[in-house]
Amino acid sequence: MDLMEGWALLRDRYYRKMELYEMSWENVDLNRLRLVGGPLGGPIAATRDDSKLQRVTSATLKPTIDVYSSSGVKLSSFIWDKGHIVKMAWDDIERLVVVLDDGTIALYNVFGDQLKRIPTKREEIRQNRVRDAYIWSGGVVMLTHNLQFFCTMNFDDPFTIKLRDPGLVEPPTCWTVIEPQLTENNSVQVLVGTVSGTILTVDANQVQDMLAPNGPFLAISVAPTGKLLACFTKTGSVWVVSADFAQNLSSFETGLNFPPYQFAWCGIDAVVAVWGAGEDWFLFAIGPFANFLKYTYREPLTLVPEPDGIRIVSGKKCELLQRVPTATEAIFRAGADTPGATLYAAFEAYEKNDPQSDEKIRAIAEDLGVAIDQTIDAASHEFDPIRQRSLLKAASLGKAFKDFYMADHFVEVCKNLRILNQLRDFRLGMPLTYPQFKLLGPELLVERLVGRHQHLLAFQVCEYLGLKTDKVLIHWACTKVRVKGPGLPDDDMALRSFVSTIANKLQAVPGISYAEIAWAAYEQAQKPKLATLLLDFEPRAQEQVPMLIRMRQAERALEKAIQSGDTDLVHLVILHLRRDKSREQFFDIISKHEVALSLYIRYCKEQDMDKLRELYKHQGKSDMAAYTYVKEAYAPASDPNTKRENLRTALTLYKQNNSYAAKATEEQIGLLLTQRDLEISLGGQFVGSSVSSTIYRCILMGDSKRASKIASDFKVPDNRFWWLKVKALAELGDFEELEKFSKEKKPPIGFKPFADVCIDAGNVNEAVKYIRKISQAEVRARLFIRIKNWREAFVAAKDAKNPSLLMTIRNACKDPPLQEQIDDALRSV
């Protein structure tokens, strides 16, 4: 076997063209089709090329989009009747992005299911229509017929901006985009070739003339790193320059003065251009020193740029052109004497039982680690499993002679190659190279496999790499529901059997969510009963309840929310019910659930008293409805008129079944009227005060007669009225009136309150008058102690025969004769 088969030398660098697959598609005429291939071993989409004159029959009247794997296996075909396609391309997760002439962006999976439709919100785009577009995995740049550029970023949460006006008078001769991940400021930059011969750089903030020589330009291509540009000039030259046009790197004369059919980079070291027509096609691979490789074909070609090479799709083959990896060249290049080449030669000798194997290994003893690494790296770049095994066996042989070699890289490459060989299988047709696999990452790879409905392989990859399998199983279940759900009968037995099949598969992953599966059954399979059965398996109420609401099963959602004990979820359902149901339906539903009812009542008390009144009236609880009016009447912000009207409404409701409350409310209304009159006649603030406060303020304002009448009207007890008047007169300092009041009749509260208020007011002489009238000797004694009248305190304490009071007086007074009298009294007591 020729170890350098397909290799070609481009100056000092080897390139290889490998056949990946013989295309299995049938009746595919590339002369009349437009093909777009997905990056990183992605699928191929083919549709009729309307720019070419074609014979249209009844069978081909409506164009279709056919989707194939890279091996030509047909994945899907769907009729296209959604509008004129300007451009289409694949993103990293194998979504087909289609740009229409009205500015609409549509995303499809490999089976032709529309995932998203993004109509443009820009009127200027709709009016002027899209002339051309550039698509990458994260967005689209559109060129309209009025020669303006618009950029739409992020297909999941799209927003469109207009770039600066480039000031074009005529359509550009060519244009391309430096994608945001390749620029220093993460912004989109559009390179525009003009008729005048220069190149403009356009972004959202400015337009800059790069003053590029050698123009006009018919094609521009950006290197995968974004640092270099390849430009095809009108004179047929391929000019390679730095992205800022500061450094001229190389120039190659093709001798052709018309633009290539396709023009793209092959890795970062070569540029590939395709020309041809009919059965004469040729491909140039142009190196950095004006060297080139030429390949001829008898049929049209489509190039699919990759980070480390370029895929070449023709009617018969899918090939990969790339620079030979460094490790592969080090081992298999003719005459190579690298450690890796020597180790591989030692392995071949070992396989033949040749004793020179040991000599060869000993010859590279010092570089054995390097040799092992080279053979492992070379194995990772091989597509042929037989050669992979040979290289890995050579590495294993080297490990046997190497002490303390860390085998982590060896194990990782073995695991990844096992996955890659499965992906490269003809039936799947995903020809990822090892660097592409590392760039894609396991998560995106699994997402791609799931998108192709390769659920078993995706599940095995997850288990093999230690990834979570939740998303794979959920997607599998959703797909099964979408495909088989619509054909299921509606009887419980069939539905439960179907649900059981899904649940048995998913039970291997505890806590997996069924909400997305249930939504697929409801929305796409149109099986509400099936969706409900699936949602019963959902372990998280936070997922289950909102999904039930979306499925218009709010009553069931309320039950599940209450069972979860999560009041936030209960509130969520209540608010949804209140919005979607009639008032009577809403009240009937929540009245069945005590928890929901109490939460709603609490919410209304804090936020919306009108709603609470409606509830109480619906339930026939007129007294509770009346209470809401009373509560609102005494709210801090309530004005007197509103307060009075609320109380009158409450009175009407109370009269229906609560006479006691009705009477109290009626009295309160009377008090409000009285207080309003007081404010008019006396001034000051009365409305909102209690009866006691009203009486107290009347006395303070000198209207004792009105205070007495209020006390009589509202049946204020004598004790309370006397207390209020005593305190008010003392506060006024009207001790003469206080004395008159004490003599009107025997005070029902006694004389102690009179003495207390006088003491508090600092009028000891007035206090003594009332203390002497108190019949209880002990009370008199304590009051005399308060005003430090020790002699009268001694007499009262002696009459009370209270040793404790006598000792208090003795210790407090400083009168020795009085102290002797107290000592005599203590002895007698």
PDB file of C-alpha atoms in Angstrom, residues 67 75-78 90 108-113 450-454:
ATOM      1  CA  VAL A  67     -31.077  17.178   1.948  1.00  0.00           C
ATOM      2  CA  LEU A  75     -32.193  12.502   4.498  1.00  0.00           C
ATOM      3  CA  SER A  76     -35.278  14.406   3.350  1.00  0.00           C
ATOM      4  CA  SER A  77     -36.996  16.260   0.539  1.00  0.00           C
ATOM      5  CA  PHE A  78     -39.586  18.986   0.861  1.00  0.00           C
ATOM      6  CA  TRP A  90     -25.921  25.524   7.218  1.00  0.00           C
ATOM      7  CA  TYR A 108     -35.063  24.233   9.035  1.00  0.00           C
ATOM      8  CA  ASN A 109     -33.752  20.965  10.400  1.00  0.00           C
ATOM      9  CA  VAL A 110     -32.349  18.237   8.158  1.00  0.00           C
ATOM     10  CA  PHE A 111     -35.853  16.760   7.744  1.00  0.00           C
ATOM     11  CA  GLY A 112     -37.367  19.976   6.401  1.00  0.00           C
ATOM     12  CA  ASP A 113     -39.263  20.883   9.575  1.00  0.00           C
ATOM     13  CA  VAL A 450     -30.111  14.122  17.854  1.00  0.00           C
ATOM     14  CA  GLY A 451     -31.079  16.502  15.040  1.00  0.00           C
ATOM     15  CA  ARG A 452     -30.565  13.641  12.575  1.00  0.00           C
ATOM     16  CA  HIS A 453     -32.668  11.322  14.799  1.00  0.00           C
ATOM     17  CA  GLN A 454     -29.603   9.197  15.540  1.00  0.00           C
TER      18      GLN A 454
END
